[in-house]
Structure formats: C-alpha cells, structure tokens
Amino acid sequence: MAAPTNGRLGFLLVLLVPVGAAWGSVGSGASRDDDLLAPYPRARARPPRDCARVRAGRREHESWAPPPAAAAAAPAAPAAVRAFVAHFGGRAVSGHLTRVPAPLLRVSVLEPGGPGGCARRRRATVEDTARAAGCRVAQNGGFFRLASGECLGDVVSDGRRVSSAGGLQNAHFGIRRDGTLVTGYLSEEEALDADNPFKQLLSGVVWLIRNGSVYINESQATECDETQETGSFSKFVDVMSARTAIGHDRQGQLVLFHVDGQTEQRGLSLWEVAEFLLQQDVVNAINLDGGGSATFVLNGTLASYPSDHCSQDSRWRCPRQVSTVVCVHEPSCQPPDCSGHGTCVDGHCQCTGKFWRGTACSELDCGPSNCSQHGLCTDTGCRCDPGWTGPSCNEECPLGWYGPGCQRPCQCEHQCPCDPQTGNCSSSQVKQCLRPSEATPRAAELSFFSRTTWLALTLGLVFLLLVSVSANVSLLLGSRAKRTRHVDGDYAYHPLQEGCTEEATRGRR
C-alpha cells in the first residue's frame, strides 16, 4: 500500500508544480489591459457645450462641513472595512465597503508609484503604490489614458496639484484644508481656490448620488467626452462590470466602495451601485475608474479578484497598472513635523514650549494682550519694543532709563530724563529735570544699600579709623616715655638664688 500511495503523491506534486508557478505569477505579472470599461469613444460626437472649459464662476457641487473643533480634536475611530456578498437580479456579487472617520487626517490621493508619477505618466499597481506609502486600505482612483499613462482630470495629492482638468466638467470628490468634503462639478477657479484650498482632489465620471438621491441622468447631460476614449456612455452606465466609487455618509465619514466583476459578465451597473450606496446611508458619491482597473488592497495585499488576464498566461488574472490611488493610512498631522514645534500624536499636534499654539503648532500666542502692541511674541515670550518692559510689554520705562527692556541709563545733563525709546535728551517729553534723590530711582532699587545707609557706614568707618589712630598714637607715646625713664634713672641689680643657679647648671648638662 505504501508504494501506490507514494506514486499518487508524486503524481500530485508533478501536477501542482506548474499550478504553483502560475499562482505565484498572480499579482506580480503584467496584465493585458483587456477588460476595458471607459465612458467615451474618441469618435463619438457630443454637443460642444458638454466640453466647454469653465474657467471661473461657481458650478454645481455639494459641500459637507467638517465636525466641530471639539469633536475633531478627539481621537477618531479607525477605518472600518467590511467585505460583502450582495444579490442583484438573482446574481451574487462580492466587494468591500470602507468607512473612514476624520478623512482629512487619514486619506490621501497618491500618484502612481509615488510623487511625480503623473508628471512622468507613470503607471503602477495599487499594491506597489500602497506598500511604499504604508496604506492600510487602498483602491484605484481616477481615470487615465491607457496608452500613454496620462492622469486625467484634476488631481491634488497632499496639497500638491499634479494634474489639471483645465475646467472640463467631470465629477469631482475632494477634501479641503479645513476638512470640508466636496462632491460635484468645479470650475478651474474653484479647483484653484486659495482661501480654503484642496488637500486631496480627484476626478471621476458620473455623479452617482447627490444629497441622498440618484443623480446619474443629470450627469449624462453634463459630463465631458474628453475624459476617456472607448465605450458609449449609456453602455458604460448600464453594463455589468467591476466598479469603484468614493463618497461620504451622513456622519461625515468618507466611504470607499469596490465590487469585483468582469465587463458584460458579472459585477454591477452604475444604477445598482447607486442603489447599494443609498442603502448604506451614503449622501454624495461619484464613480471612479472600473473594469480591469478596479483593485482593492488591504494591508499591502491584494484583496480583490482582478478581471484583466495575465500577459504571460491567459488562464490567470493579474491586477492592472493604474494611475492615481486612494490611500487610507494612519492619522497624520499637517504638516507631519508640526512645523518643528510639536509632536504628532494620533493625528494631532501637541505643541512644545509655552507659546506655540494652533493645529499645526505654527502660531505664537503670548496671551490675550499680544504683547500689548508694544513688542514681538517669540518662542521665549514677549520681546518688548524700546521704551517698554514687563512680561506683556505694558509698562513704560522708569524715568532715567530707555531702550529695549529699559536696560540703558539716560546720559542727559543735570540728571534730566531722556526719551524712553531712543535715549535722546532733547526729545524728552518730561518738562522738569529730576531732583537728585529722584534722578536714578532704578539705581537705588538695584543697589544693595540706600544712600543714607552708605553714609552712615562711611561715617562709622571714619570714626573707627580715628579711634584706631588715637589708640596707636597713645601706645607709641607711652612706650617712648618708659624707655626714657630707664635710660636716665638708676639701675638695680638682683643676684640669682642658689636653686635657680643649680637648675640652670643641670639644664646646660
């Protein structure tokens, strides 16, 4: 029994070797770009008004305000990814729905293969772009020219405008600097708004949902035919295929939608996509690139089923190299280094020092008085203008002092005060010169003893000096008087006693 078993195992291994080799090529091989799903043929004629470049003015779009500042400051929940299997018309479709709280801090539009990808007309798989950027969730973004790799429409990546639609009217989805979510059509002037610029922006085709209602018919009358090259618009909307979309719900969470498919064989039409998103409480949404471009990556790994055949072996499917990518990452601060004056914690800058403030730690705040308009707020506090002093620069220099911080004494004649700002004696606003006792009050404050104390100490020292001199003179005179008496008087001799003589003799021995 052992021999037959080993034979069967060897046979199975022989079969599995080519299968394993082919499976290993999935995700790493090049696709044939054969599952095409694009809205417009180049030869299709549409009225000129559809592709008029709108340079200025306001176009139809919806803006969803960010949460209040207090709510935005609280740590947001992580992105939630749900895999689903839904049934439409008796057929089952599978896909992913991702909800992202605080999208301003967590969502970025990435160029293919990293910064500079659109300028170089580079194409890369979603996996490659997502891994390099550390995306937790990623899916393909806007449309592109399949032959040249040109990014189409308006693209803003982390505040950098890397592609321009030139005012052509296609559906947009963007995030402004203050967190406002924008969905719809934009003029070139609105796309370039400098007061509240876009942090992230990309273009799609077909505004699916507007204010909670399906908006596909209106989109067909507005969209421009220069966005893509193949497929009629009606077929693009109605055909079953792999689809992706982006929008937001009523809680202000960004919503990413992806469904697997194969054009004309499986997947969803845009009508079905809109219906599904409405059931998920989505308020505004646009359609992104689909067909073979539809790709979903979770934690750096392909999580969707590609529809393009692999170029090396048509039995297998390979993900397409696409253009822009929508990336969901860990919360980030803007700017990431908190302007060099703080630390990024959960997407919020915690400012260092006593005086740096603001969401980016880029604003100096020295208190409500703002240095009383007499100084400059610095990272060490108020730096007062000449003539002013105090923590808030609200105190004028004391009389007799001038300059920055009131550190310089006036040099005027007759102890007159000077201009507190320049030190100029002739421009002093004080009409009278000071009395001697008032000339330098600051010097009196800074000195250790007062003038009276110094005078008393000086007199005391003089007195002690005189007493010392008198005592020394008296001692000197007394000593001279004694010597005089010894010289002029008689001398008396006293003989030594015997005991003392004997002791002295023994001492010499």
CSV table of C-alpha atoms in Angstrom, one decimal, residues 14-486:
chain,number,residue,atom,x,y,z
A,14,VAL,CA,4.1,17.0,-10.6
A,15,LEU,CA,0.6,18.5,-11.3
A,16,LEU,CA,1.0,21.1,-8.6
A,17,VAL,CA,4.3,22.5,-9.7
A,18,PRO,CA,3.0,24.3,-12.8
A,19,VAL,CA,-0.1,25.3,-10.9
A,20,GLY,CA,2.0,26.8,-8.1
A,21,ALA,CA,4.2,28.6,-10.6
A,22,ALA,CA,1.2,30.1,-12.3
A,23,TRP,CA,-0.4,31.1,-9.0
A,24,GLY,CA,2.9,32.7,-8.0
A,25,SER,CA,2.6,35.0,-11.0
A,26,VAL,CA,-0.8,36.3,-9.9
A,27,GLY,CA,-0.4,39.8,-8.6
A,28,SER,CA,3.2,40.1,-9.9
A,29,GLY,CA,2.8,39.6,-13.6
A,30,ALA,CA,1.7,42.2,-16.1
A,31,SER,CA,-2.0,42.3,-17.2
A,32,ARG,CA,-3.2,42.5,-20.7
A,33,ASP,CA,-5.4,45.6,-20.0
A,34,ASP,CA,-8.2,43.7,-21.8
A,35,ASP,CA,-11.2,44.3,-19.5
A,36,LEU,CA,-11.9,47.8,-20.7
A,37,LEU,CA,-14.6,49.9,-19.2
A,38,ALA,CA,-14.4,53.6,-20.2
A,39,PRO,CA,-17.2,56.0,-20.8
A,40,TYR,CA,-16.5,57.8,-24.1
A,41,PRO,CA,-15.2,56.9,-27.6
A,42,ARG,CA,-13.0,59.4,-29.2
A,43,ALA,CA,-15.1,59.4,-32.4
A,44,ARG,CA,-18.4,60.0,-30.5
A,45,ALA,CA,-19.7,63.5,-31.2
A,46,ARG,CA,-21.4,65.4,-28.4
A,47,PRO,CA,-22.6,69.0,-28.3
A,48,PRO,CA,-19.7,71.5,-27.8
A,49,ARG,CA,-21.3,72.8,-24.6
A,50,ASP,CA,-20.5,69.5,-22.8
A,51,CYS,CA,-16.8,70.1,-23.1
A,52,ALA,CA,-16.7,73.8,-22.6
A,53,ARG,CA,-13.9,74.7,-20.2
A,54,VAL,CA,-15.4,76.6,-17.3
A,55,ARG,CA,-12.6,78.8,-16.1
A,56,ALA,CA,-14.5,80.9,-13.5
A,57,GLY,CA,-17.7,81.0,-11.6
A,58,ARG,CA,-19.5,78.6,-9.3
A,59,ARG,CA,-20.5,75.1,-10.6
A,60,GLU,CA,-23.0,72.7,-9.1
A,61,HIS,CA,-21.4,70.9,-6.2
A,62,GLU,CA,-22.2,69.9,-2.6
A,63,SER,CA,-20.0,70.8,0.4
A,64,TRP,CA,-20.2,68.8,3.7
A,65,ALA,CA,-18.9,70.8,6.6
A,66,PRO,CA,-16.3,69.2,8.9
A,67,PRO,CA,-17.2,68.3,12.5
A,68,PRO,CA,-16.9,70.9,15.3
A,69,ALA,CA,-13.4,71.7,16.6
A,70,ALA,CA,-14.1,69.9,19.9
A,71,ALA,CA,-15.2,66.7,18.1
A,72,ALA,CA,-12.3,66.9,15.6
A,73,ALA,CA,-9.8,67.1,18.5
A,74,ALA,CA,-11.0,63.8,20.0
A,75,PRO,CA,-9.2,60.7,18.8
A,76,ALA,CA,-11.2,59.2,15.8
A,77,ALA,CA,-12.1,55.6,15.5
A,78,PRO,CA,-10.1,53.5,13.0
A,79,ALA,CA,-11.2,52.9,9.4
A,80,ALA,CA,-13.8,50.0,9.2
A,81,VAL,CA,-13.6,47.6,6.3
A,82,ARG,CA,-16.5,45.3,5.5
A,83,ALA,CA,-16.4,42.5,2.9
A,84,PHE,CA,-19.9,41.8,1.5
A,85,VAL,CA,-21.7,39.5,-0.9
A,86,ALA,CA,-24.9,41.1,-2.3
A,87,HIS,CA,-27.5,39.8,-4.7
A,88,PHE,CA,-28.8,41.8,-7.6
A,89,GLY,CA,-31.3,40.3,-10.1
A,90,GLY,CA,-30.5,36.8,-8.9
A,91,ARG,CA,-26.8,37.1,-9.2
A,92,ALA,CA,-24.3,37.4,-6.4
A,93,VAL,CA,-21.5,40.0,-6.3
A,94,SER,CA,-18.7,40.4,-3.8
A,95,GLY,CA,-16.8,43.5,-2.8
A,96,HIS,CA,-15.7,45.8,0.0
A,97,LEU,CA,-17.1,48.9,1.8
A,98,THR,CA,-14.8,51.1,3.8
A,99,ARG,CA,-15.8,53.9,6.2
A,100,VAL,CA,-13.1,56.3,7.3
A,101,PRO,CA,-13.7,58.8,10.2
A,102,ALA,CA,-11.7,62.0,10.1
A,103,PRO,CA,-10.7,61.7,6.4
A,104,LEU,CA,-8.7,64.9,6.5
A,105,LEU,CA,-6.1,63.1,8.7
A,106,ARG,CA,-6.4,59.6,7.2
A,107,VAL,CA,-7.0,59.8,3.4
A,108,SER,CA,-4.5,60.8,0.7
A,109,VAL,CA,-4.7,60.7,-3.1
A,110,LEU,CA,-1.4,59.2,-4.3
A,111,GLU,CA,0.3,59.5,-7.6
A,112,PRO,CA,1.2,56.2,-9.4
A,113,GLY,CA,4.4,54.9,-7.9
A,114,GLY,CA,4.9,57.9,-5.6
A,115,PRO,CA,5.4,61.7,-6.1
A,116,GLY,CA,6.0,62.7,-9.7
A,117,GLY,CA,4.1,59.8,-11.1
A,118,CYS,CA,1.6,61.9,-13.0
A,119,ALA,CA,4.2,64.2,-14.5
A,120,ARG,CA,6.2,61.2,-15.7
A,121,ARG,CA,3.0,59.5,-16.9
A,122,ARG,CA,3.9,56.5,-14.8
A,123,ARG,CA,1.6,53.5,-14.2
A,124,ALA,CA,1.9,51.2,-11.2
A,125,THR,CA,-0.2,48.6,-9.5
A,126,VAL,CA,-2.2,49.6,-6.5
A,127,GLU,CA,-0.2,47.2,-4.4
A,128,ASP,CA,3.1,48.8,-5.3
A,129,THR,CA,1.9,52.3,-4.6
A,130,ALA,CA,0.1,51.3,-1.4
A,131,ARG,CA,3.1,49.4,0.1
A,132,ALA,CA,5.5,52.2,-0.5
A,133,ALA,CA,3.1,54.7,1.2
A,134,GLY,CA,2.2,52.4,4.1
A,135,CYS,CA,-1.6,52.4,3.3
A,136,ARG,CA,-3.8,50.3,5.4
A,137,VAL,CA,-6.5,50.3,2.8
A,138,ALA,CA,-6.1,51.4,-0.9
A,139,GLN,CA,-8.0,51.2,-4.1
A,140,ASN,CA,-7.6,52.7,-7.6
A,141,GLY,CA,-8.6,56.3,-8.1
A,142,GLY,CA,-9.3,58.4,-11.2
A,143,PHE,CA,-9.2,57.7,-14.9
A,144,PHE,CA,-6.1,57.8,-17.1
A,145,ARG,CA,-5.1,57.3,-20.7
A,146,LEU,CA,-4.4,53.6,-21.1
A,147,ALA,CA,-1.9,54.1,-23.9
A,148,SER,CA,0.2,57.0,-22.5
A,149,GLY,CA,-0.5,56.8,-18.7
A,150,GLU,CA,-1.6,60.4,-18.6
A,151,CYS,CA,-3.5,61.3,-15.4
A,152,LEU,CA,-6.9,62.7,-16.3
A,153,GLY,CA,-8.9,65.4,-14.6
A,154,ASP,CA,-8.0,67.4,-11.5
A,155,VAL,CA,-5.6,65.7,-9.1
A,156,VAL,CA,-4.4,67.2,-5.9
A,157,SER,CA,-2.2,65.0,-3.8
A,158,ASP,CA,-1.5,66.1,-0.2
A,159,GLY,CA,-1.9,69.7,-1.2
A,160,ARG,CA,0.1,69.5,-4.4
A,161,ARG,CA,-1.8,70.0,-7.7
A,162,VAL,CA,-0.3,67.3,-10.0
A,163,SER,CA,-2.9,67.3,-12.8
A,164,SER,CA,-5.4,69.8,-14.2
A,165,ALA,CA,-8.7,69.3,-16.0
A,166,GLY,CA,-8.5,72.9,-17.3
A,167,GLY,CA,-12.1,73.5,-16.4
A,168,LEU,CA,-13.6,70.4,-18.1
A,169,GLN,CA,-16.7,69.3,-16.4
A,170,ASN,CA,-16.5,65.9,-14.8
A,171,ALA,CA,-17.5,64.7,-11.3
A,172,HIS,CA,-15.0,65.6,-8.5
A,173,PHE,CA,-14.5,64.5,-5.0
A,174,GLY,CA,-12.2,66.4,-2.7
A,175,ILE,CA,-11.2,67.3,0.8
A,176,ARG,CA,-10.4,70.9,1.6
A,177,ARG,CA,-7.8,72.1,4.1
A,178,ASP,CA,-10.4,72.6,6.8
A,179,GLY,CA,-11.9,69.1,6.3
A,180,THR,CA,-14.8,70.1,4.1
A,181,LEU,CA,-15.9,67.3,1.8
A,182,VAL,CA,-16.8,68.5,-1.8
A,183,THR,CA,-18.7,66.4,-4.4
A,184,GLY,CA,-19.7,67.5,-7.9
A,185,TYR,CA,-18.5,69.9,-10.6
A,186,LEU,CA,-15.9,72.6,-10.3
A,187,SER,CA,-14.7,75.5,-12.4
A,188,GLU,CA,-11.0,75.9,-12.7
A,189,GLU,CA,-11.2,78.9,-10.4
A,190,GLU,CA,-12.9,76.8,-7.7
A,191,ALA,CA,-10.3,74.0,-8.1
A,192,LEU,CA,-7.6,76.6,-7.5
A,193,ASP,CA,-9.3,78.2,-4.5
A,194,ALA,CA,-6.5,79.6,-2.3
A,195,ASP,CA,-8.6,80.7,0.7
A,196,ASN,CA,-9.5,77.1,1.6
A,197,PRO,CA,-7.5,75.0,-0.9
A,198,PHE,CA,-8.0,71.3,-1.6
A,199,LYS,CA,-5.8,69.0,0.3
A,200,GLN,CA,-6.9,66.0,-1.8
A,201,LEU,CA,-8.9,66.1,-5.1
A,202,LEU,CA,-9.6,63.6,-7.9
A,203,SER,CA,-11.9,63.4,-10.9
A,204,GLY,CA,-14.3,60.6,-11.8
A,205,VAL,CA,-17.0,60.1,-14.3
A,206,VAL,CA,-20.7,60.3,-13.3
A,207,TRP,CA,-22.0,61.9,-10.1
A,208,LEU,CA,-23.8,58.9,-8.7
A,209,ILE,CA,-25.6,60.3,-5.7
A,210,ARG,CA,-26.4,63.9,-4.8
A,211,ASN,CA,-27.9,64.8,-1.5
A,212,GLY,CA,-29.3,61.3,-1.0
A,213,SER,CA,-30.8,60.9,-4.5
A,214,VAL,CA,-29.6,59.2,-7.6
A,215,TYR,CA,-28.0,61.8,-10.0
A,216,ILE,CA,-27.0,59.6,-13.0
A,217,ASN,CA,-29.3,61.1,-15.6
A,218,GLU,CA,-28.2,64.6,-14.8
A,219,SER,CA,-24.6,63.5,-15.0
A,220,GLN,CA,-25.1,62.1,-18.5
A,221,ALA,CA,-26.2,65.5,-19.7
A,222,THR,CA,-23.2,67.3,-18.1
A,223,GLU,CA,-20.1,65.0,-18.4
A,224,CYS,CA,-17.4,65.8,-20.9
A,225,ASP,CA,-16.5,63.3,-23.6
A,226,GLU,CA,-12.7,64.1,-23.5
A,227,THR,CA,-12.2,62.1,-20.3
A,228,GLN,CA,-11.8,58.7,-21.9
A,229,GLU,CA,-11.6,57.0,-25.3
A,230,THR,CA,-13.8,53.9,-25.5
A,231,GLY,CA,-17.4,52.7,-24.9
A,232,SER,CA,-20.7,54.5,-25.3
A,233,PHE,CA,-21.9,56.5,-22.3
A,234,SER,CA,-25.2,54.6,-22.0
A,235,LYS,CA,-23.3,51.2,-22.1
A,236,PHE,CA,-20.8,52.5,-19.6
A,237,VAL,CA,-23.6,53.3,-17.2
A,238,ASP,CA,-25.8,50.1,-17.8
A,239,VAL,CA,-23.2,47.4,-18.3
A,240,MET,CA,-22.3,44.9,-15.6
A,241,SER,CA,-18.6,45.3,-14.6
A,242,ALA,CA,-16.2,45.8,-11.7
A,243,ARG,CA,-16.8,49.2,-10.1
A,244,THR,CA,-15.3,51.6,-7.6
A,245,ALA,CA,-16.7,54.7,-6.1
A,246,ILE,CA,-16.0,57.3,-3.4
A,247,GLY,CA,-18.3,59.5,-1.3
A,248,HIS,CA,-19.4,60.2,2.2
A,249,ASP,CA,-22.2,59.3,4.6
A,250,ARG,CA,-24.3,61.5,7.0
A,251,GLN,CA,-21.7,61.2,9.7
A,252,GLY,CA,-19.1,62.9,7.5
A,253,GLN,CA,-17.2,59.6,7.1
A,254,LEU,CA,-15.5,59.0,3.8
A,255,VAL,CA,-16.9,55.9,2.1
A,256,LEU,CA,-14.9,53.8,-0.4
A,257,PHE,CA,-16.8,51.2,-2.5
A,258,HIS,CA,-15.4,48.3,-4.6
A,259,VAL,CA,-17.0,45.4,-6.3
A,260,ASP,CA,-15.4,42.6,-8.3
A,261,GLY,CA,-16.7,41.9,-11.8
A,262,GLN,CA,-16.0,41.3,-15.5
A,263,THR,CA,-17.4,43.6,-18.1
A,264,GLU,CA,-20.7,42.2,-19.6
A,265,GLN,CA,-20.3,39.0,-17.5
A,266,ARG,CA,-20.5,39.9,-13.8
A,267,GLY,CA,-20.5,42.9,-11.5
A,268,LEU,CA,-22.8,45.9,-11.2
A,269,SER,CA,-24.2,48.7,-13.3
A,270,LEU,CA,-23.9,52.2,-12.1
A,271,TRP,CA,-27.6,52.2,-11.3
A,272,GLU,CA,-27.1,49.2,-9.0
A,273,VAL,CA,-24.0,50.8,-7.4
A,274,ALA,CA,-26.1,53.9,-6.6
A,275,GLU,CA,-28.9,51.8,-5.2
A,276,PHE,CA,-26.4,49.9,-2.9
A,277,LEU,CA,-24.7,53.0,-1.7
A,278,LEU,CA,-28.1,54.6,-0.8
A,279,GLN,CA,-28.8,51.6,1.4
A,280,GLN,CA,-25.6,52.3,3.2
A,281,ASP,CA,-26.6,55.9,4.1
A,282,VAL,CA,-24.3,57.5,1.6
A,283,VAL,CA,-25.3,61.1,0.8
A,284,ASN,CA,-22.9,62.1,-2.0
A,285,ALA,CA,-20.8,59.9,-4.2
A,286,ILE,CA,-19.0,59.8,-7.6
A,287,ASN,CA,-17.9,56.9,-9.8
A,288,LEU,CA,-14.2,56.1,-10.2
A,289,ASP,CA,-12.3,54.0,-12.7
A,290,GLY,CA,-13.6,50.4,-13.0
A,291,GLY,CA,-13.3,47.3,-15.2
A,292,GLY,CA,-9.8,46.0,-15.2
A,293,SER,CA,-8.6,49.0,-13.1
A,294,ALA,CA,-10.9,48.1,-10.1
A,295,THR,CA,-8.5,47.0,-7.4
A,296,PHE,CA,-8.7,46.7,-3.6
A,297,VAL,CA,-5.7,46.3,-1.4
A,298,LEU,CA,-5.8,45.6,2.3
A,299,ASN,CA,-2.7,45.9,4.5
A,300,GLY,CA,-0.5,45.8,1.4
A,301,THR,CA,-2.0,42.6,0.0
A,302,LEU,CA,-4.4,42.3,-3.0
A,303,ALA,CA,-7.9,41.6,-1.6
A,304,SER,CA,-9.9,41.8,-4.9
A,305,TYR,CA,-10.2,39.5,-7.9
A,306,PRO,CA,-8.6,41.1,-10.9
A,307,SER,CA,-10.5,40.9,-14.2
A,308,ASP,CA,-7.6,41.5,-16.6
A,309,HIS,CA,-5.9,38.4,-18.0
A,310,CYS,CA,-2.2,38.0,-17.3
A,311,SER,CA,0.0,38.6,-20.3
A,312,GLN,CA,2.1,35.5,-19.7
A,313,ASP,CA,-0.7,33.1,-19.2
A,314,SER,CA,-4.4,33.9,-20.0
A,315,ARG,CA,-5.6,31.3,-17.6
A,316,TRP,CA,-4.8,33.6,-14.7
A,317,ARG,CA,-5.8,37.1,-13.8
A,318,CYS,CA,-3.4,40.0,-12.9
A,319,PRO,CA,-4.0,43.4,-11.4
A,320,ARG,CA,-3.7,46.3,-13.8
A,321,GLN,CA,-1.1,49.0,-13.5
A,322,VAL,CA,-3.2,52.1,-12.9
A,323,SER,CA,-2.8,55.8,-12.2
A,324,THR,CA,-3.9,57.5,-9.0
A,325,VAL,CA,-4.7,55.6,-5.8
A,326,VAL,CA,-6.9,56.5,-2.9
A,327,CYS,CA,-4.9,55.6,0.3
A,328,VAL,CA,-6.2,55.2,3.9
A,329,HIS,CA,-3.4,55.5,6.3
A,330,GLU,CA,-2.8,56.1,10.0
A,331,PRO,CA,-3.7,59.6,11.2
A,332,SER,CA,-1.2,62.1,10.1
A,333,CYS,CA,-0.5,65.7,11.2
A,334,GLN,CA,-0.4,68.6,8.8
A,335,PRO,CA,2.5,69.3,8.5
A,336,PRO,CA,3.9,65.9,9.6
A,337,ASP,CA,6.6,67.6,11.8
A,338,CYS,CA,4.1,70.0,13.4
A,339,SER,CA,6.1,72.9,12.0
A,340,GLY,CA,9.0,71.9,14.1
A,341,HIS,CA,7.3,73.0,17.3
A,342,GLY,CA,5.5,69.9,18.4
A,343,THR,CA,4.9,66.1,18.3
A,344,CYS,CA,2.3,64.3,16.2
A,345,VAL,CA,0.1,62.1,18.4
A,346,ASP,CA,-2.9,60.3,16.8
A,347,GLY,CA,-3.1,62.9,14.0
A,348,HIS,CA,-3.0,65.9,16.3
A,349,CYS,CA,0.0,68.2,17.0
A,350,GLN,CA,1.0,68.5,20.7
A,351,CYS,CA,2.9,71.8,20.8
A,352,THR,CA,6.1,72.2,22.8
A,353,GLY,CA,7.1,75.3,24.7
A,354,LYS,CA,4.8,77.8,26.4
A,355,PHE,CA,3.8,80.0,23.5
A,356,TRP,CA,3.3,77.8,20.3
A,357,ARG,CA,-0.4,77.3,19.5
A,358,GLY,CA,-2.6,76.1,16.6
A,359,THR,CA,-3.4,72.8,15.0
A,360,ALA,CA,0.0,72.9,13.2
A,361,CYS,CA,1.9,74.5,16.2
A,362,SER,CA,2.7,77.4,13.8
A,363,GLU,CA,1.1,80.3,15.7
A,364,LEU,CA,2.8,82.2,18.5
A,365,ASP,CA,0.5,83.3,21.3
A,366,CYS,CA,1.8,85.4,24.2
A,367,GLY,CA,-1.6,85.8,25.8
A,368,PRO,CA,-4.7,87.9,25.3
A,369,SER,CA,-2.8,91.2,25.3
A,370,ASN,CA,-0.5,90.0,22.4
A,371,CYS,CA,2.4,91.9,24.0
A,372,SER,CA,0.1,95.0,24.3
A,373,GLN,CA,1.1,96.0,20.7
A,374,HIS,CA,4.4,97.1,22.1
A,375,GLY,CA,6.5,94.0,21.3
A,376,LEU,CA,7.0,90.9,19.3
A,377,CYS,CA,5.8,87.5,20.5
A,378,THR,CA,8.6,84.9,20.3
A,379,ASP,CA,9.0,81.3,21.4
A,380,THR,CA,10.5,82.6,24.7
A,381,GLY,CA,7.8,85.2,25.3
A,382,CYS,CA,7.4,88.9,24.5
A,383,ARG,CA,10.3,90.8,23.2
A,384,CYS,CA,9.5,94.4,24.1
A,385,ASP,CA,10.0,97.4,21.8
A,386,PRO,CA,12.3,100.1,23.0
A,387,GLY,CA,10.7,102.1,25.8
A,388,TRP,CA,8.6,99.2,27.1
A,389,THR,CA,9.1,96.5,29.6
A,390,GLY,CA,7.2,93.9,31.6
A,391,PRO,CA,6.0,90.3,30.7
A,392,SER,CA,3.3,91.8,28.4
A,393,CYS,CA,5.3,94.9,27.4
A,394,ASN,CA,2.6,97.0,29.0
A,395,GLU,CA,4.9,99.1,31.3
A,396,GLU,CA,6.8,102.2,30.2
A,397,CYS,CA,10.5,102.5,31.1
A,398,PRO,CA,11.2,104.1,34.5
A,399,LEU,CA,12.4,107.7,34.4
A,400,GLY,CA,16.0,107.8,33.7
A,401,TRP,CA,16.1,104.6,31.6
A,402,TYR,CA,15.5,103.8,28.0
A,403,GLY,CA,16.0,101.3,25.2
A,404,PRO,CA,15.0,97.6,24.7
A,405,GLY,CA,13.9,96.2,28.0
A,406,CYS,CA,14.7,99.6,29.6
A,407,GLN,CA,18.3,98.4,30.3
A,408,ARG,CA,20.2,101.6,29.4
A,409,PRO,CA,20.5,104.6,31.7
A,410,CYS,CA,20.0,108.1,30.3
A,411,GLN,CA,23.1,110.2,29.7
A,412,CYS,CA,21.4,113.6,29.9
A,413,GLU,CA,22.9,116.7,31.7
A,414,HIS,CA,21.6,117.9,35.0
A,415,GLN,CA,20.1,114.4,35.6
A,416,CYS,CA,17.3,115.1,33.2
A,417,PRO,CA,15.4,112.1,31.8
A,418,CYS,CA,15.6,111.0,28.2
A,419,ASP,CA,13.3,109.7,25.5
A,420,PRO,CA,12.4,106.1,26.7
A,421,GLN,CA,12.7,104.7,23.2
A,422,THR,CA,15.7,106.5,21.7
A,423,GLY,CA,17.5,107.9,24.7
A,424,ASN,CA,17.5,111.3,23.1
A,425,CYS,CA,17.7,114.1,25.7
A,426,SER,CA,16.3,116.9,23.6
A,427,SER,CA,13.1,115.0,22.7
A,428,SER,CA,12.2,114.0,26.2
A,429,GLN,CA,8.6,114.7,27.0
A,430,VAL,CA,9.3,115.4,30.7
A,431,LYS,CA,9.2,119.1,31.3
A,432,GLN,CA,11.3,119.2,34.5
A,433,CYS,CA,14.6,117.6,35.4
A,434,LEU,CA,14.5,115.3,38.4
A,435,ARG,CA,15.7,116.1,41.9
A,436,PRO,CA,18.9,114.3,42.9
A,437,SER,CA,17.0,111.9,45.0
A,438,GLU,CA,14.8,111.0,42.0
A,439,ALA,CA,17.3,111.0,39.3
A,440,THR,CA,18.1,107.4,39.3
A,441,PRO,CA,15.3,105.5,41.1
A,442,ARG,CA,16.2,102.4,39.3
A,443,ALA,CA,19.8,102.5,40.5
A,444,ALA,CA,18.5,103.0,44.1
A,445,GLU,CA,16.3,99.9,43.6
A,446,LEU,CA,19.1,97.9,42.2
A,447,SER,CA,21.7,98.9,44.8
A,448,PHE,CA,22.1,96.8,47.9
A,449,PHE,CA,22.1,99.7,50.4
A,450,SER,CA,20.4,103.1,50.3
A,451,ARG,CA,22.4,106.3,50.2
A,452,THR,CA,21.7,107.0,53.9
A,453,THR,CA,23.0,103.6,54.8
A,454,TRP,CA,26.1,104.1,52.8
A,455,LEU,CA,26.7,107.5,54.5
A,456,ALA,CA,26.2,106.0,58.0
A,457,LEU,CA,28.6,103.2,57.2
A,458,THR,CA,31.2,105.6,55.9
A,459,LEU,CA,31.0,107.8,59.0
A,460,GLY,CA,31.2,104.7,61.2
A,461,LEU,CA,34.3,103.6,59.4
A,462,VAL,CA,35.9,107.0,59.7
A,463,PHE,CA,35.1,107.1,63.4
A,464,LEU,CA,36.7,103.7,63.9
A,465,LEU,CA,39.7,104.8,61.9
A,466,LEU,CA,40.1,107.8,64.1
A,467,VAL,CA,39.8,105.7,67.3
A,468,SER,CA,42.4,103.3,66.0
A,469,VAL,CA,44.8,106.1,65.1
A,470,SER,CA,44.4,107.7,68.5
A,471,ALA,CA,45.0,104.4,70.3
A,472,ASN,CA,48.1,103.6,68.3
A,473,VAL,CA,49.5,107.2,68.9
A,474,SER,CA,48.8,106.8,72.6
A,475,LEU,CA,50.6,103.4,72.8
A,476,LEU,CA,53.6,104.8,70.9
A,477,LEU,CA,54.0,107.8,73.2
A,478,GLY,CA,53.7,105.6,76.3
A,479,SER,CA,56.4,103.3,75.0
A,480,ARG,CA,58.8,106.1,74.4
A,481,ALA,CA,58.2,107.5,77.9
A,482,LYS,CA,59.2,104.2,79.5
A,483,ARG,CA,62.4,103.9,77.6
A,484,THR,CA,63.4,107.5,78.6
A,485,ARG,CA,63.0,106.7,82.3
A,486,HIS,CA,65.1,103.6,82.0
